[in-house]
Amino acid sequence: MADRDAARRGRGGRGSGGRLALVNAGAVVTGPPPGAPGPVRFPTREHLGIRHGVGIGVEDGRVALIASDDEVGEWFHAGVPDELVDCGGRLITPGLVDAHTHAVFGAPRLDDHARRARGETYQAIAAAGGGILQTVADFRGRGEEELLLLARGRLAWLGALGTTTVEIKSGYGLSLEHELKALRVIAALGAQGPLRVVATFLGGHELPPEYRGGARSREAYVRLIVEEMLPAVAGAGLASFCDVFCEPGAFSLEETAAILGAARERGLGLKLHADELDPSGGAELAARLGAASADHLGAISPRGIEALAASETAAVLLPGTLLFLGAAHQAPARALVDAGAVVAVASDFNPGSSPSGNLPLMMALAVSQARLQPEEAFVAATANAAYALRLDGGAGRLRAGESADLVVWNCREVRELAYWYGMPLAWRTYAAGRPCHALEPGISSPG
Ligand code: NIG
Ligand code: FE
């Protein structure tokens, strides 16, 4: 029993030594073919790697083989059989990769939502005690265990919606003590599994209240990030990336460059919340710094589009955020793809601007609101999202020998993932071979 519990705790995959076989799939989507491990520019159906008549064998948390159902059946019975799943004609894909969330927080911000519906502005909502600083005050008042418990429940939602890898940012602590608390919670989520977790330090999310209008200045807060937070975060190995909310009213281009320059010296990858509401040059800065991604981009300029297209920096689009905020526009997804940028789609799951971690819903919005093709939206939530996190090891793709992160969907073809918007489409989710979700309702479409 103790062994079994230990096996379930770590992201160690199927610890029993038993074999899992998935057969009778309608199609298996493996992602871009071997030999093309990088990002996908100009995605087409060819990049999906759609295979028919094949099943998948899983052992020790990894994909052991992708082969004909007969071969998978033989392999299954030649070892210690654990579970044989008849997929009943359903679609199998790599687990989805959510490359941008703020999933560790306490209370929801229900008042912000109601106030926006009354037409109140961002500034008015913040002045009334809402906005990011409300979540910061709430976060500082909660203990690590409680935040972990809340976040575990929320990640279970994501697993049930087909996500197997999730990036999570700090940024509701805004002090050394509370940013480290956030990052420890994120580390614990990754250690417990089953989802793969990537941690991002976002000390530059907002100016904390104690640095506003008093003796302590904004320069002092940027210094605190650079001189105290970053050394502590990097020293403890608590983050892979450093992000900054680069936006007039949050952090300027100069402040962002100072923070990210220091982060790079500490060995962290770079990310930016860029050009969300105003075209301030955040995308160009991201490209110039060689950031892993520039995220949001609702107000990116034509020069910003060119700069990203010519760079290795992924454009991470968050269509749920603009929708939930009631904005009339979306990021220029079509122009970004057509210019040759690496485009990913993520949820931005957070209590203020996007209280949803439903990535298939975001894919549907990317199609209906931002004019991506369904195949482009799929690549954006798998291979390109993994690239935005600079992950290999099977994230966003299915490969023999790599982590068995996969979803069996209650539908038959890949375009349906961005079609049945908001519906509970994931039938079974496996992260590193561990089942993290199972749903019973029948399949969506006739065979
Ligand atoms: O990505 N833009 C800044 N940060 C978040 C919002 C966080 C919040 O409102 O709590 C975002 O949308
Ligand atoms: Fe965000």
mmCIF file of N, CA, C and O in Angstrom, residues 145-201:
data_model
loop_
_atom_site.group_PDB
_atom_site.id
_atom_site.type_symbol
_atom_site.label_atom_id
_atom_site.label_comp_id
_atom_site.label_asym_id
_atom_site.label_seq_id
_atom_site.Cartn_x
_atom_site.Cartn_y
_atom_site.Cartn_z
ATOM 1 N N GLU A 145 -0.490 25.654 2.878
ATOM 2 C CA GLU A 145 -1.277 24.415 2.756
ATOM 3 C C GLU A 145 -2.630 24.681 2.115
ATOM 4 O O GLU A 145 -3.104 23.922 1.267
ATOM 5 N N GLU A 146 -3.244 25.778 2.554
ATOM 6 C CA GLU A 146 -4.572 26.105 2.034
ATOM 7 C C GLU A 146 -4.502 26.438 0.541
ATOM 8 O O GLU A 146 -5.338 25.993 -0.261
ATOM 9 N N LEU A 147 -3.474 27.226 0.175
ATOM 10 C CA LEU A 147 -3.326 27.590 -1.237
ATOM 11 C C LEU A 147 -3.054 26.359 -2.093
ATOM 12 O O LEU A 147 -3.546 26.233 -3.221
ATOM 13 N N LEU A 148 -2.287 25.435 -1.523
ATOM 14 C CA LEU A 148 -1.977 24.200 -2.249
ATOM 15 C C LEU A 148 -3.247 23.384 -2.486
ATOM 16 O O LEU A 148 -3.486 22.884 -3.584
ATOM 17 N N LEU A 149 -4.053 23.296 -1.454
ATOM 18 C CA LEU A 149 -5.292 22.524 -1.560
ATOM 19 C C LEU A 149 -6.226 23.127 -2.626
ATOM 20 O O LEU A 149 -6.805 22.413 -3.459
ATOM 21 N N LEU A 150 -6.348 24.454 -2.580
ATOM 22 C CA LEU A 150 -7.195 25.131 -3.573
ATOM 23 C C LEU A 150 -6.662 24.892 -4.985
ATOM 24 O O LEU A 150 -7.416 24.574 -5.916
ATOM 25 N N ALA A 151 -5.346 25.048 -5.131
ATOM 26 C CA ALA A 151 -4.751 24.915 -6.473
ATOM 27 C C ALA A 151 -4.859 23.477 -6.969
ATOM 28 O O ALA A 151 -5.075 23.237 -8.157
ATOM 29 N N ARG A 152 -4.746 22.515 -6.063
ATOM 30 C CA ARG A 152 -4.868 21.112 -6.494
ATOM 31 C C ARG A 152 -6.251 20.849 -7.077
ATOM 32 O O ARG A 152 -6.393 20.175 -8.096
ATOM 33 N N GLY A 153 -7.265 21.386 -6.435
ATOM 34 C CA GLY A 153 -8.622 21.224 -6.960
ATOM 35 C C GLY A 153 -8.764 21.872 -8.325
ATOM 36 O O GLY A 153 -9.402 21.320 -9.229
ATOM 37 N N ARG A 154 -8.129 23.026 -8.478
ATOM 38 C CA ARG A 154 -8.258 23.736 -9.758
ATOM 39 C C ARG A 154 -7.486 23.019 -10.860
ATOM 40 O O ARG A 154 -7.927 22.963 -12.007
ATOM 41 N N LEU A 155 -6.325 22.454 -10.523
ATOM 42 C CA LEU A 155 -5.590 21.691 -11.550
ATOM 43 C C LEU A 155 -6.347 20.420 -11.926
ATOM 44 O O LEU A 155 -6.244 19.945 -13.061
ATOM 45 N N ALA A 156 -7.104 19.875 -10.983
ATOM 46 C CA ALA A 156 -7.927 18.697 -11.320
ATOM 47 C C ALA A 156 -8.961 19.085 -12.382
ATOM 48 O O ALA A 156 -9.261 18.303 -13.286
ATOM 49 N N TRP A 157 -9.501 20.293 -12.286
ATOM 50 C CA TRP A 157 -10.400 20.777 -13.354
ATOM 51 C C TRP A 157 -9.676 20.753 -14.696
ATOM 52 O O TRP A 157 -10.221 20.327 -15.707
ATOM 53 N N LEU A 158 -8.428 21.268 -14.706
ATOM 54 C CA LEU A 158 -7.692 21.355 -15.969
ATOM 55 C C LEU A 158 -7.467 19.960 -16.547
ATOM 56 O O LEU A 158 -7.635 19.745 -17.752
ATOM 57 N N GLY A 159 -7.095 19.007 -15.673
ATOM 58 C CA GLY A 159 -6.891 17.628 -16.145
ATOM 59 C C GLY A 159 -8.175 17.070 -16.743
ATOM 60 O O GLY A 159 -8.156 16.378 -17.761
ATOM 61 N N ALA A 160 -9.295 17.398 -16.119
ATOM 62 C CA ALA A 160 -10.586 16.893 -16.607
ATOM 63 C C ALA A 160 -10.959 17.526 -17.946
ATOM 64 O O ALA A 160 -11.837 17.019 -18.651
ATOM 65 N N LEU A 161 -10.297 18.609 -18.298
ATOM 66 C CA LEU A 161 -10.576 19.281 -19.572
ATOM 67 C C LEU A 161 -9.525 18.941 -20.628
ATOM 68 O O LEU A 161 -9.555 19.479 -21.733
ATOM 69 N N GLY A 162 -8.564 18.079 -20.278
ATOM 70 C CA GLY A 162 -7.609 17.591 -21.275
ATOM 71 C C GLY A 162 -6.222 18.191 -21.204
ATOM 72 O O GLY A 162 -5.377 17.929 -22.061
ATOM 73 N N THR A 163 -5.940 18.994 -20.178
ATOM 74 C CA THR A 163 -4.600 19.577 -20.035
ATOM 75 C C THR A 163 -3.717 18.633 -19.212
ATOM 76 O O THR A 163 -4.131 18.167 -18.154
ATOM 77 N N THR A 164 -2.495 18.381 -19.703
ATOM 78 C CA THR A 164 -1.559 17.546 -18.931
ATOM 79 C C THR A 164 -0.282 18.296 -18.559
ATOM 80 O O THR A 164 0.504 17.800 -17.764
ATOM 81 N N THR A 165 -0.068 19.462 -19.155
ATOM 82 C CA THR A 165 1.075 20.306 -18.780
ATOM 83 C C THR A 165 0.553 21.709 -18.533
ATOM 84 O O THR A 165 -0.231 22.229 -19.343
ATOM 85 N N VAL A 166 0.985 22.314 -17.436
ATOM 86 C CA VAL A 166 0.502 23.657 -17.134
ATOM 87 C C VAL A 166 1.632 24.538 -16.604
ATOM 88 O O VAL A 166 2.386 24.119 -15.732
ATOM 89 N N GLU A 167 1.755 25.721 -17.194
ATOM 90 C CA GLU A 167 2.671 26.732 -16.665
ATOM 91 C C GLU A 167 1.895 27.524 -15.626
ATOM 92 O O GLU A 167 0.725 27.855 -15.832
ATOM 93 N N ILE A 168 2.540 27.794 -14.489
ATOM 94 C CA ILE A 168 1.876 28.581 -13.439
ATOM 95 C C ILE A 168 2.817 29.699 -12.992
ATOM 96 O O ILE A 168 3.989 29.444 -12.695
ATOM 97 N N LYS A 169 2.264 30.907 -12.910
ATOM 98 C CA LYS A 169 3.054 32.063 -12.507
ATOM 99 C C LYS A 169 2.786 32.409 -11.050
ATOM 100 O O LYS A 169 1.664 32.257 -10.569
ATOM 101 N N SER A 170 3.816 32.921 -10.388
ATOM 102 C CA SER A 170 3.594 33.594 -9.101
ATOM 103 C C SER A 170 3.048 34.987 -9.453
ATOM 104 O O SER A 170 2.547 35.188 -10.541
ATOM 105 N N GLY A 171 3.133 35.947 -8.561
ATOM 106 C CA GLY A 171 2.720 37.296 -8.943
ATOM 107 C C GLY A 171 1.563 37.852 -8.135
ATOM 108 O O GLY A 171 1.127 38.975 -8.377
ATOM 109 N N TYR A 172 1.057 37.052 -7.172
ATOM 110 C CA TYR A 172 0.054 37.586 -6.251
ATOM 111 C C TYR A 172 0.646 37.753 -4.846
ATOM 112 O O TYR A 172 -0.087 37.992 -3.894
ATOM 113 N N GLY A 173 1.969 37.581 -4.738
ATOM 114 C CA GLY A 173 2.633 37.764 -3.452
ATOM 115 C C GLY A 173 3.252 39.152 -3.374
ATOM 116 O O GLY A 173 3.010 39.921 -2.450
ATOM 117 N N LEU A 174 4.087 39.464 -4.387
ATOM 118 C CA LEU A 174 4.720 40.776 -4.535
ATOM 119 C C LEU A 174 5.556 41.200 -3.333
ATOM 120 O O LEU A 174 5.724 42.399 -3.082
ATOM 121 N N SER A 175 6.035 40.231 -2.575
ATOM 122 C CA SER A 175 7.075 40.483 -1.572
ATOM 123 C C SER A 175 7.933 39.233 -1.599
ATOM 124 O O SER A 175 7.482 38.188 -2.092
ATOM 125 N N LEU A 176 9.133 39.334 -1.071
ATOM 126 C CA LEU A 176 10.015 38.164 -1.104
ATOM 127 C C LEU A 176 9.332 36.969 -0.447
ATOM 128 O O LEU A 176 9.263 35.877 -1.019
ATOM 129 N N GLU A 177 8.784 37.202 0.747
ATOM 130 C CA GLU A 177 8.151 36.112 1.501
ATOM 131 C C GLU A 177 7.011 35.464 0.713
ATOM 132 O O GLU A 177 6.933 34.240 0.585
ATOM 133 N N HIS A 178 6.135 36.293 0.171
ATOM 134 C CA HIS A 178 4.926 35.735 -0.440
ATOM 135 C C HIS A 178 5.148 35.245 -1.870
ATOM 136 O O HIS A 178 4.441 34.345 -2.327
ATOM 137 N N GLU A 179 6.142 35.810 -2.571
ATOM 138 C CA GLU A 179 6.478 35.245 -3.887
ATOM 139 C C GLU A 179 7.105 33.860 -3.708
ATOM 140 O O GLU A 179 6.812 32.927 -4.462
ATOM 141 N N LEU A 180 7.958 33.716 -2.693
ATOM 142 C CA LEU A 180 8.555 32.390 -2.442
ATOM 143 C C LEU A 180 7.470 31.400 -2.020
ATOM 144 O O LEU A 180 7.505 30.230 -2.405
ATOM 145 N N LYS A 181 6.507 31.889 -1.251
ATOM 146 C CA LYS A 181 5.390 31.018 -0.858
ATOM 147 C C LYS A 181 4.653 30.512 -2.107
ATOM 148 O O LYS A 181 4.378 29.301 -2.230
ATOM 149 N N ALA A 182 4.374 31.418 -3.030
ATOM 150 C CA ALA A 182 3.673 31.024 -4.265
ATOM 151 C C ALA A 182 4.484 29.985 -5.031
ATOM 152 O O ALA A 182 3.942 28.972 -5.495
ATOM 153 N N LEU A 183 5.781 30.225 -5.142
ATOM 154 C CA LEU A 183 6.617 29.310 -5.945
ATOM 155 C C LEU A 183 6.781 27.954 -5.258
ATOM 156 O O LEU A 183 6.898 26.930 -5.929
ATOM 157 N N ARG A 184 6.754 27.951 -3.936
ATOM 158 C CA ARG A 184 6.798 26.644 -3.237
ATOM 159 C C ARG A 184 5.506 25.863 -3.477
ATOM 160 O O ARG A 184 5.539 24.643 -3.640
ATOM 161 N N VAL A 185 4.384 26.570 -3.501
ATOM 162 C CA VAL A 185 3.115 25.890 -3.804
ATOM 163 C C VAL A 185 3.170 25.312 -5.222
ATOM 164 O O VAL A 185 2.782 24.154 -5.462
ATOM 165 N N ILE A 186 3.690 26.098 -6.157
ATOM 166 C CA ILE A 186 3.780 25.630 -7.549
ATOM 167 C C ILE A 186 4.702 24.406 -7.622
ATOM 168 O O ILE A 186 4.395 23.418 -8.306
ATOM 169 N N ALA A 187 5.822 24.451 -6.887
ATOM 170 C CA ALA A 187 6.741 23.297 -6.879
ATOM 171 C C ALA A 187 6.054 22.069 -6.298
ATOM 172 O O ALA A 187 6.213 20.944 -6.810
ATOM 173 N N ALA A 188 5.266 22.262 -5.251
ATOM 174 C CA ALA A 188 4.576 21.120 -4.634
ATOM 175 C C ALA A 188 3.553 20.521 -5.594
ATOM 176 O O ALA A 188 3.381 19.300 -5.666
ATOM 177 N N LEU A 189 2.891 21.379 -6.364
ATOM 178 C CA LEU A 189 1.919 20.874 -7.355
ATOM 179 C C LEU A 189 2.623 19.989 -8.373
ATOM 180 O O LEU A 189 2.113 18.932 -8.758
ATOM 181 N N GLY A 190 3.807 20.415 -8.806
ATOM 182 C CA GLY A 190 4.558 19.615 -9.773
ATOM 183 C C GLY A 190 5.040 18.313 -9.161
ATOM 184 O O GLY A 190 5.011 17.262 -9.807
ATOM 185 N N ALA A 191 5.485 18.376 -7.917
ATOM 186 C CA ALA A 191 6.011 17.167 -7.268
ATOM 187 C C ALA A 191 4.899 16.139 -7.035
ATOM 188 O O ALA A 191 5.110 14.939 -7.146
ATOM 189 N N GLN A 192 3.705 16.629 -6.730
ATOM 190 C CA GLN A 192 2.592 15.709 -6.474
ATOM 191 C C GLN A 192 2.010 15.136 -7.749
ATOM 192 O O GLN A 192 1.458 14.041 -7.758
ATOM 193 N N GLY A 193 2.136 15.884 -8.853
ATOM 194 C CA GLY A 193 1.531 15.435 -10.098
ATOM 195 C C GLY A 193 0.016 15.356 -9.971
ATOM 196 O O GLY A 193 -0.540 15.809 -8.983
ATOM 197 N N PRO A 194 -0.701 14.738 -10.906
ATOM 198 C CA PRO A 194 -0.106 14.107 -12.082
ATOM 199 C C PRO A 194 0.270 15.070 -13.204
ATOM 200 O O PRO A 194 1.026 14.681 -14.094
ATOM 201 N N LEU A 195 -0.196 16.312 -13.176
ATOM 202 C CA LEU A 195 0.138 17.198 -14.289
ATOM 203 C C LEU A 195 1.605 17.614 -14.218
ATOM 204 O O LEU A 195 2.166 17.750 -13.145
ATOM 205 N N ARG A 196 2.194 17.838 -15.381
ATOM 206 C CA ARG A 196 3.533 18.414 -15.450
ATOM 207 C C ARG A 196 3.379 19.919 -15.236
ATOM 208 O O ARG A 196 2.524 20.558 -15.867
ATOM 209 N N VAL A 197 4.184 20.492 -14.348
ATOM 210 C CA VAL A 197 4.035 21.907 -13.984
ATOM 211 C C VAL A 197 5.326 22.652 -14.308
ATOM 212 O O VAL A 197 6.418 22.177 -14.002
ATOM 213 N N VAL A 198 5.200 23.814 -14.946
ATOM 214 C CA VAL A 198 6.343 24.685 -15.231
ATOM 215 C C VAL A 198 6.138 25.970 -14.428
ATOM 216 O O VAL A 198 5.073 26.587 -14.515
ATOM 217 N N ALA A 199 7.159 26.369 -13.661
ATOM 218 C CA ALA A 199 7.011 27.525 -12.765
ATOM 219 C C ALA A 199 7.614 28.791 -13.367
ATOM 220 O O ALA A 199 8.725 28.769 -13.896
ATOM 221 N N THR A 200 6.869 29.881 -13.249
ATOM 222 C CA THR A 200 7.346 31.192 -13.712
ATOM 223 C C THR A 200 7.243 32.204 -12.567
ATOM 224 O O THR A 200 6.187 32.319 -11.925
ATOM 225 N N PHE A 201 8.332 32.938 -12.366
ATOM 226 C CA PHE A 201 8.370 33.992 -11.350
ATOM 227 C C PHE A 201 7.853 35.292 -11.960
ATOM 228 O O PHE A 201 8.393 35.778 -12.960
#
